[in-house]
GROMACS .gro file of C-alpha atoms in nm:
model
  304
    1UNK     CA    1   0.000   0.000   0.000
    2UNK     CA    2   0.294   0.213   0.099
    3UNK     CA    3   0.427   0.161  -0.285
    4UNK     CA    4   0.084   0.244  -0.411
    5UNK     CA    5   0.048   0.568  -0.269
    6UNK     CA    6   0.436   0.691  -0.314
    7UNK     CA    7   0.343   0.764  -0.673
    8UNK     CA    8   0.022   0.943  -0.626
    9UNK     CA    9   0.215   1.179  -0.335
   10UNK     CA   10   0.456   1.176  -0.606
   11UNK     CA   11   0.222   1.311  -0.894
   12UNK     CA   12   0.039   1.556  -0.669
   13UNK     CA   13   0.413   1.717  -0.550
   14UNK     CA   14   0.495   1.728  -0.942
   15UNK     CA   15   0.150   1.866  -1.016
   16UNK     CA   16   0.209   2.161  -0.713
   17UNK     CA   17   0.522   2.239  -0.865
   18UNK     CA   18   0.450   2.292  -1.192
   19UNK     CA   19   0.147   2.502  -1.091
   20UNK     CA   20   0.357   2.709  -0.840
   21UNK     CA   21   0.645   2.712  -1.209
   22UNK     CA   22   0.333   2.853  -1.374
   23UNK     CA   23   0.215   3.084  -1.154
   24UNK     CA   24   0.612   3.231  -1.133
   25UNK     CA   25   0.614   3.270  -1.493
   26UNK     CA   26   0.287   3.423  -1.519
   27UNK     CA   27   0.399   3.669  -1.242
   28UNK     CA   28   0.696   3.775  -1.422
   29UNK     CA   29   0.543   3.792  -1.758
   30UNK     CA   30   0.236   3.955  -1.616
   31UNK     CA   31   0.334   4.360  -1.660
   32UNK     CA   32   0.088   4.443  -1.351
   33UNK     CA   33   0.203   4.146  -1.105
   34UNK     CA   34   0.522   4.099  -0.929
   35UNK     CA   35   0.874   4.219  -0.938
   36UNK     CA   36   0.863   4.315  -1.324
   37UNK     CA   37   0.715   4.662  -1.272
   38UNK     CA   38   0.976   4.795  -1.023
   39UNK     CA   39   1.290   4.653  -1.228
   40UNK     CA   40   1.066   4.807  -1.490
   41UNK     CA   41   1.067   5.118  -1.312
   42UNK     CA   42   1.455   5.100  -1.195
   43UNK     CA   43   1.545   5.041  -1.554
   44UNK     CA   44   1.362   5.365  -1.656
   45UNK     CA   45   1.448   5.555  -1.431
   46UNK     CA   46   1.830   5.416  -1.507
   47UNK     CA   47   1.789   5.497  -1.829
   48UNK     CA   48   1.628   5.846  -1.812
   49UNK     CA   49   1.959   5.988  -1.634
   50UNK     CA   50   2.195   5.771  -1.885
   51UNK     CA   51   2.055   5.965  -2.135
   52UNK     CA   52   2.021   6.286  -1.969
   53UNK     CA   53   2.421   6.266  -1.909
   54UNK     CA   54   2.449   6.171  -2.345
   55UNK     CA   55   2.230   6.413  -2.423
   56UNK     CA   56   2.402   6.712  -2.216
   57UNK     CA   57   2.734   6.603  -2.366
   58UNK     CA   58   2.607   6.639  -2.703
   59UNK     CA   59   2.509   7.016  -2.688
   60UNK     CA   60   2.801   7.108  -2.539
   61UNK     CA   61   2.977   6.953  -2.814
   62UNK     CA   62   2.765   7.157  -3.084
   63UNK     CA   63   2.724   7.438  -2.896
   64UNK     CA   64   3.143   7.465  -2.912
   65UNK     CA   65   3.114   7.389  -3.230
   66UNK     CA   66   2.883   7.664  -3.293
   67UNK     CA   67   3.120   7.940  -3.127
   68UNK     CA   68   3.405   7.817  -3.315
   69UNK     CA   69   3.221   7.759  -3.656
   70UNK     CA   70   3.396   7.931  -3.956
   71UNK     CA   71   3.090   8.024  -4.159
   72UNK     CA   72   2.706   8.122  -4.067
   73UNK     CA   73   2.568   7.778  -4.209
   74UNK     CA   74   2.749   7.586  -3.985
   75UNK     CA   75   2.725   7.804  -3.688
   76UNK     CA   76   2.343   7.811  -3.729
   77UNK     CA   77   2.302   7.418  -3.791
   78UNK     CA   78   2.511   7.364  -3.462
   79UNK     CA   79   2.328   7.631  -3.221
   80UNK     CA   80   2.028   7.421  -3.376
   81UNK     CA   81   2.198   7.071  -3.295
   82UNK     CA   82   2.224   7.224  -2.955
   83UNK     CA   83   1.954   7.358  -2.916
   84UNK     CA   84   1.792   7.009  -2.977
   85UNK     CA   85   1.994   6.825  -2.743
   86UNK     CA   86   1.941   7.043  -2.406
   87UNK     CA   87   1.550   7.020  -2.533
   88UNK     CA   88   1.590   6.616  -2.544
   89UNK     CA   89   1.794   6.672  -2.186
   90UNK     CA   90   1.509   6.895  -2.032
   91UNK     CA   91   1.212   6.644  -2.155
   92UNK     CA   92   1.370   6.371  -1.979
   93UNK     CA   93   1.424   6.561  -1.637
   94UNK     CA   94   1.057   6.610  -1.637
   95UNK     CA   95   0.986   6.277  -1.708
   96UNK     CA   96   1.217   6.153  -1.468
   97UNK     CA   97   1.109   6.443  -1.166
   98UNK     CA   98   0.756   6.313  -1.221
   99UNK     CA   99   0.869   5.945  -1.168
  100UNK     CA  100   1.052   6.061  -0.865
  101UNK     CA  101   0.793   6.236  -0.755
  102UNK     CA  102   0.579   5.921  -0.661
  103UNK     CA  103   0.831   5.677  -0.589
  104UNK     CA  104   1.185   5.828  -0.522
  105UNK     CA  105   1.339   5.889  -0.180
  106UNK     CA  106   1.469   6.198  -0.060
  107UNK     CA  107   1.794   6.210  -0.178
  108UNK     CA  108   1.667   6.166  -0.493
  109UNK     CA  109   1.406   6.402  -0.493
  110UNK     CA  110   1.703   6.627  -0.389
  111UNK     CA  111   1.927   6.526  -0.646
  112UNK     CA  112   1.671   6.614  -0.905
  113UNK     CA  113   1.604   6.950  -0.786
  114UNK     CA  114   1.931   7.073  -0.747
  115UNK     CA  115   1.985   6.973  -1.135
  116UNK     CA  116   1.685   7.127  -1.283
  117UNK     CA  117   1.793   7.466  -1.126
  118UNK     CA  118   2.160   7.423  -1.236
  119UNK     CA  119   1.992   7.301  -1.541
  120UNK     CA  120   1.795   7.634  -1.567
  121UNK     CA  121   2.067   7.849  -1.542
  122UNK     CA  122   2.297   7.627  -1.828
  123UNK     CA  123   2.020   7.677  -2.071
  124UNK     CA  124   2.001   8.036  -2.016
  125UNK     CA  125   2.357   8.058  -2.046
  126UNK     CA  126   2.359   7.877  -2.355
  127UNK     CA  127   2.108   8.090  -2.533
  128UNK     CA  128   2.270   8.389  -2.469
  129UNK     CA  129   2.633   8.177  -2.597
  130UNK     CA  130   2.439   8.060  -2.907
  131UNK     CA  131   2.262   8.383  -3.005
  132UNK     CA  132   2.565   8.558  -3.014
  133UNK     CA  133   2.765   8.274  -3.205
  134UNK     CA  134   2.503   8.298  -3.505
  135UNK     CA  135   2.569   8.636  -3.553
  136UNK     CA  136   2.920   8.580  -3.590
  137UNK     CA  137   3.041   8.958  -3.578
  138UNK     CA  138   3.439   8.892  -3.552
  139UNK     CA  139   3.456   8.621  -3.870
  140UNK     CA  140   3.302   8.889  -4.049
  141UNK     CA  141   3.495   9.172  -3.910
  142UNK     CA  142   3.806   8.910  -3.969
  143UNK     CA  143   3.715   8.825  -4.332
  144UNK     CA  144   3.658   9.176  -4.427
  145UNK     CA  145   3.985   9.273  -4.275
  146UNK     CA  146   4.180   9.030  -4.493
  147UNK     CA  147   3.940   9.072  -4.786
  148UNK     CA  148   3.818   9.398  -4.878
  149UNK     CA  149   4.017   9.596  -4.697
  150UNK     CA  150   4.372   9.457  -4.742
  151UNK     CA  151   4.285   9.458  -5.101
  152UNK     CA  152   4.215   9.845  -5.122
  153UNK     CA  153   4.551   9.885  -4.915
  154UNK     CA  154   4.727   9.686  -5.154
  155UNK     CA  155   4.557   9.914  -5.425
  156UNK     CA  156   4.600  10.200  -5.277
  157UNK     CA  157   5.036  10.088  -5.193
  158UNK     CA  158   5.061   9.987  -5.550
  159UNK     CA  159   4.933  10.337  -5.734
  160UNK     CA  160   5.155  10.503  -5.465
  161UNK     CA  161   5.463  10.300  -5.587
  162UNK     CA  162   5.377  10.384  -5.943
  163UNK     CA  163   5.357  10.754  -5.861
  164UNK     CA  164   5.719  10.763  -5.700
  165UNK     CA  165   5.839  10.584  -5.991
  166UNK     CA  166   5.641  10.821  -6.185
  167UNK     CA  167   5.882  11.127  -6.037
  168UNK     CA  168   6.163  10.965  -5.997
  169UNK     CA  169   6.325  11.196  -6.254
  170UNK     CA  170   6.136  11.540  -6.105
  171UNK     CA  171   6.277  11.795  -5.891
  172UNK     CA  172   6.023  11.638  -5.645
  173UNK     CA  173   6.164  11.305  -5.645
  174UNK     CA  174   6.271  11.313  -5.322
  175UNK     CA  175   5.949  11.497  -5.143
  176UNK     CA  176   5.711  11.248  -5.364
  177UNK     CA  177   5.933  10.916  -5.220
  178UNK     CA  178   5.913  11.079  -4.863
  179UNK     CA  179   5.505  11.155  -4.862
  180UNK     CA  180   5.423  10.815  -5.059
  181UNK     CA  181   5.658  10.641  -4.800
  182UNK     CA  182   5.468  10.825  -4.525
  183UNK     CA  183   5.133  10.696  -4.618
  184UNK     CA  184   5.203  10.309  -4.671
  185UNK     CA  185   5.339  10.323  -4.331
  186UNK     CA  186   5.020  10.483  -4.199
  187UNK     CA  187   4.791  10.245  -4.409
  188UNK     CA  188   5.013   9.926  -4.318
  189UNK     CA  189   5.002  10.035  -3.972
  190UNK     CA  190   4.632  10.040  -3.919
  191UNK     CA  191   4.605   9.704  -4.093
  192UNK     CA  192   4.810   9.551  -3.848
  193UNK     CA  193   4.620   9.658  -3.541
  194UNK     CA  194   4.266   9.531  -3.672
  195UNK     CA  195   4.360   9.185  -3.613
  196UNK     CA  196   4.436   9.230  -3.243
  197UNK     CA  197   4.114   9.492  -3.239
  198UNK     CA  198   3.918   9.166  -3.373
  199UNK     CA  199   4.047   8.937  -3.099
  200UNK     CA  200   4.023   9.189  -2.817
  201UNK     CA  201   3.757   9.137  -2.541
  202UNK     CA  202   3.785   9.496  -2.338
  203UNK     CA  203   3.645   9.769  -2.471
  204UNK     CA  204   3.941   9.990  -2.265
  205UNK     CA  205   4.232   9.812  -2.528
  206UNK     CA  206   4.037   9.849  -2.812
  207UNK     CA  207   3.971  10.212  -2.719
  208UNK     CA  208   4.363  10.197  -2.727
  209UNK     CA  209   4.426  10.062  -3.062
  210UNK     CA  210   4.171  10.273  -3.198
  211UNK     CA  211   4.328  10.572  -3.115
  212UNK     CA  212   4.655  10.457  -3.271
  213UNK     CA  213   4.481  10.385  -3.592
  214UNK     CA  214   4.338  10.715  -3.592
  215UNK     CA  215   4.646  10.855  -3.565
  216UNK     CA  216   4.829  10.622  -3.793
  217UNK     CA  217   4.571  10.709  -4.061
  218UNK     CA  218   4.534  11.065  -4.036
  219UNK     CA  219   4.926  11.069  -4.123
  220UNK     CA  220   4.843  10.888  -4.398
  221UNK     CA  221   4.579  11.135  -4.522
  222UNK     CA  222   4.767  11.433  -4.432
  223UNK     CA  223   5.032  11.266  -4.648
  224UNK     CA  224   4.874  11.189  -4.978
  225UNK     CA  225   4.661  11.589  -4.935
  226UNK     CA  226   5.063  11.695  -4.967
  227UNK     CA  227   5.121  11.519  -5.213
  228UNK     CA  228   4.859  11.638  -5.394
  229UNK     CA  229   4.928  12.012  -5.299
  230UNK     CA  230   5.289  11.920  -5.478
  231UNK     CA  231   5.317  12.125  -5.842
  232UNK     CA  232   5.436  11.971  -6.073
  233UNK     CA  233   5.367  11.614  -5.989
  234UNK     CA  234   5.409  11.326  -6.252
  235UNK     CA  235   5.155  11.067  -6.301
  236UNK     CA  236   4.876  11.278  -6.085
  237UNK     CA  237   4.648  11.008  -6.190
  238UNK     CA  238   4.813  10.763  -5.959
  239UNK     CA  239   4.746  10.925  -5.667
  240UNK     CA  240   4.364  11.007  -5.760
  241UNK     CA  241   4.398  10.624  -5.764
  242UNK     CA  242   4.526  10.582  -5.433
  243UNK     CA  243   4.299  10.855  -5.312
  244UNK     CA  244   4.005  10.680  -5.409
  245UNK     CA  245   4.141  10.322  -5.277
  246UNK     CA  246   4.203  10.505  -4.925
  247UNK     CA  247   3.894  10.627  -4.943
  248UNK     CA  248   3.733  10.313  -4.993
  249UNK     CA  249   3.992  10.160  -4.679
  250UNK     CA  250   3.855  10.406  -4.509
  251UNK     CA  251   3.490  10.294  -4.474
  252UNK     CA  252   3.583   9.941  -4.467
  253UNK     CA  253   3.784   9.984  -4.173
  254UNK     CA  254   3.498  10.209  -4.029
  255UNK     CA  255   3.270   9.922  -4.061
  256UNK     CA  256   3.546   9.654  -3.932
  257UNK     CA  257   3.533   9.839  -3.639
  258UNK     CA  258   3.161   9.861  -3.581
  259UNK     CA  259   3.187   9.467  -3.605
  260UNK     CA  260   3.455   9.387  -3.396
  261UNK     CA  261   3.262   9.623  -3.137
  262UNK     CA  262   3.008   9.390  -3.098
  263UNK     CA  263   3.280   9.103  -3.025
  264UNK     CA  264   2.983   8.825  -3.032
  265UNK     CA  265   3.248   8.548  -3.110
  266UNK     CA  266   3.512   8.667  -2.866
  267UNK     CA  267   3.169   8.712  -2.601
  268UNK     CA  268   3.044   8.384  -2.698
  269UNK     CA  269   3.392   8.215  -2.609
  270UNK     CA  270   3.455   8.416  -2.284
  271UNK     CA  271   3.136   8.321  -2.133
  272UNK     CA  272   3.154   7.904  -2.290
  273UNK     CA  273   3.475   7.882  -2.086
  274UNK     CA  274   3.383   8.100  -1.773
  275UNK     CA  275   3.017   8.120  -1.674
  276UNK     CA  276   2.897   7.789  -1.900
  277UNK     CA  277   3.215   7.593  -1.780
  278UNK     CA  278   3.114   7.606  -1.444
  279UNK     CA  279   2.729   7.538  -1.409
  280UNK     CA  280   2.821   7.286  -1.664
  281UNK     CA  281   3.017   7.078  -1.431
  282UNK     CA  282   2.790   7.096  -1.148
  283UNK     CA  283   2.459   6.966  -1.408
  284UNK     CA  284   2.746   6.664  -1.448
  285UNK     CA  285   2.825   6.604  -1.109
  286UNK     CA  286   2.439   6.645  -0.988
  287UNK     CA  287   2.358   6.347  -1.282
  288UNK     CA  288   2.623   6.133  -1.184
  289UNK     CA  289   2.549   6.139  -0.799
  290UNK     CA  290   2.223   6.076  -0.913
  291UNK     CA  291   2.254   5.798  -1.155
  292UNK     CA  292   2.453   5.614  -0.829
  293UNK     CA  293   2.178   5.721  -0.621
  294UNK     CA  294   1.942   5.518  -0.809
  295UNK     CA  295   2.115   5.232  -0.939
  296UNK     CA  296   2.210   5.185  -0.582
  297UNK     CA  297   1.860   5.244  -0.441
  298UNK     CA  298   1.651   5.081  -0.707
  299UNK     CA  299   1.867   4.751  -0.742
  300UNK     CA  300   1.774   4.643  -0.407
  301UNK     CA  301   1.399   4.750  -0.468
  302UNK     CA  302   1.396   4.513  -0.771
  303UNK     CA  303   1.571   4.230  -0.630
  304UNK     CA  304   1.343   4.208  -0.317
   0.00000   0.00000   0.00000
């Protein structure tokens, strides 16, 4: 009898067992039963910070390339890049302040909180970096410089060469070499102080170099009105020539000026690698205090 009943104890054990089997799968399989939803949770909530940290690298990479961007195109699709990636950062903090909201501890809840203000403050800071990137005033001040302008100086240097060779043979030779001479130097003078004007961020040393131009150039002018006062001078349609090229140096440089004023690249670097630089490394710091925080906190949760 003892035999005879060993396999019916034996069939109902088996029987329990694979019900109990069953009913574990079904729990884990089942989205709304068991210890699925909080690794669910801890996964999301994992993941939500993982990408926060990705996505925050990513528009401080465009946003540097941005600043540094040689031409408006790809300053503009950059700022835009950037743009997209802090909006990508920000709609996962919400998602992930609302999930800690219900179900994260203090520290967490913490955590979160001190990001989204330091995250706050980046994004204003990076608006202000990007606008003024776009607008690019010291390329263009820089490109006119070495465009434009340097070729109506080397216009202007070239008819002034022809003129002294023009006299070389007058009675004025000497007073024609001395003025034309006079007037490079000016011209060549300012030229070199617009590229340090470009790249200068205080308004005091540009204030400085300005001043010198001025200087520099009204020798320049004062030069080529004695040259023109000179009677008999050779080839007099040389110096209308370099008149007229001075003239047009003139404005450029007038306009080089207003641009470099505005300084928007120089600005836009200044604050990246002052202001930016520094809320930017707490919005790391916060995310990857945080991203311990809840791996740490949520592993145990799930494995309970």
């Amino acid at each position: 009898m003892f035999c005879n009943r060993m396999p019916r104890e034996t069939a109902i054990l088996t029987a329990i067992a694979l019900i109990l089997a069953l009913l574990l799968a079904w729990n884990l399989m089942t989205p709304e039963r068991g210890m699925l939803p909080a690794f669910q949770a801890h996964m999301e909530r994992v993941r939500l910070v993982s990408d926060m940290r990705l996505n925050l690298a990513a528009a401080e990479e465009a946003e540097k390339g941005a600043v540094l961007a040689d031409t408006d195109e790809a300053s503009q699709t950059l700022a835009r890049e950037s743009e997209a990636s802090s909006q990508a950062v920000e709609s996962d903090r919400a998602a992930l302040e609302a999930l800690l909201a219900k179900e994260g501890n203090s520290r967490q809840k913490g955590l979160i909180l001190q990001f989204s203000r330091a995250f706050g403050e980046l994004r204003q800071i990076d608006r202000e970096i990007l606008d003024l990137a776009v607008r690019n005033t010291n390329l263009k001040a820089s490109s006119m410089a070495f465009g434009p302008a340097a070729q109506a100086l080397e216009e202007c240097k070239r008819n002034l060469s022809a003129l002294a060779e023009a006299n070389l043979s007058s009675p004025l030779a000497q007073d024609v070499l001395l003025l034309t001479s006079k007037a490079e130097i000016g011209l060549l003078t300012v030229q070199t102080l617009l590229a340090p004007h470009i790249m200068e961020a205080l308004d005091a040393k540009m204030d400085i170099l300005e001043a010198e131009m001025s200087r520099q150039q009204a020798e320049a002018a004062q030069a080529l009105d004695a040259l023109a006062a000179l009677d008999p001078l050779e080839g007099r349609n040389f110096l209308d020539k370099a008149r007229a090229a001075f003239g047009r140096y003139q404005e450029l440089k007038t306009r080089i000026l207003a641009l470099s004023r505005e300084n928007t690249n120089v600005r836009s670097i200044v604050l990246s690698l002052s202001r930016k630089r520094k809320i930017l490394a707490t919005c790391q710091e916060v995310l990857a205090s945080l991203e311990v925080e809840l791996r740490n906190q949520d592993v145990d949760k799930a494995t309970r």
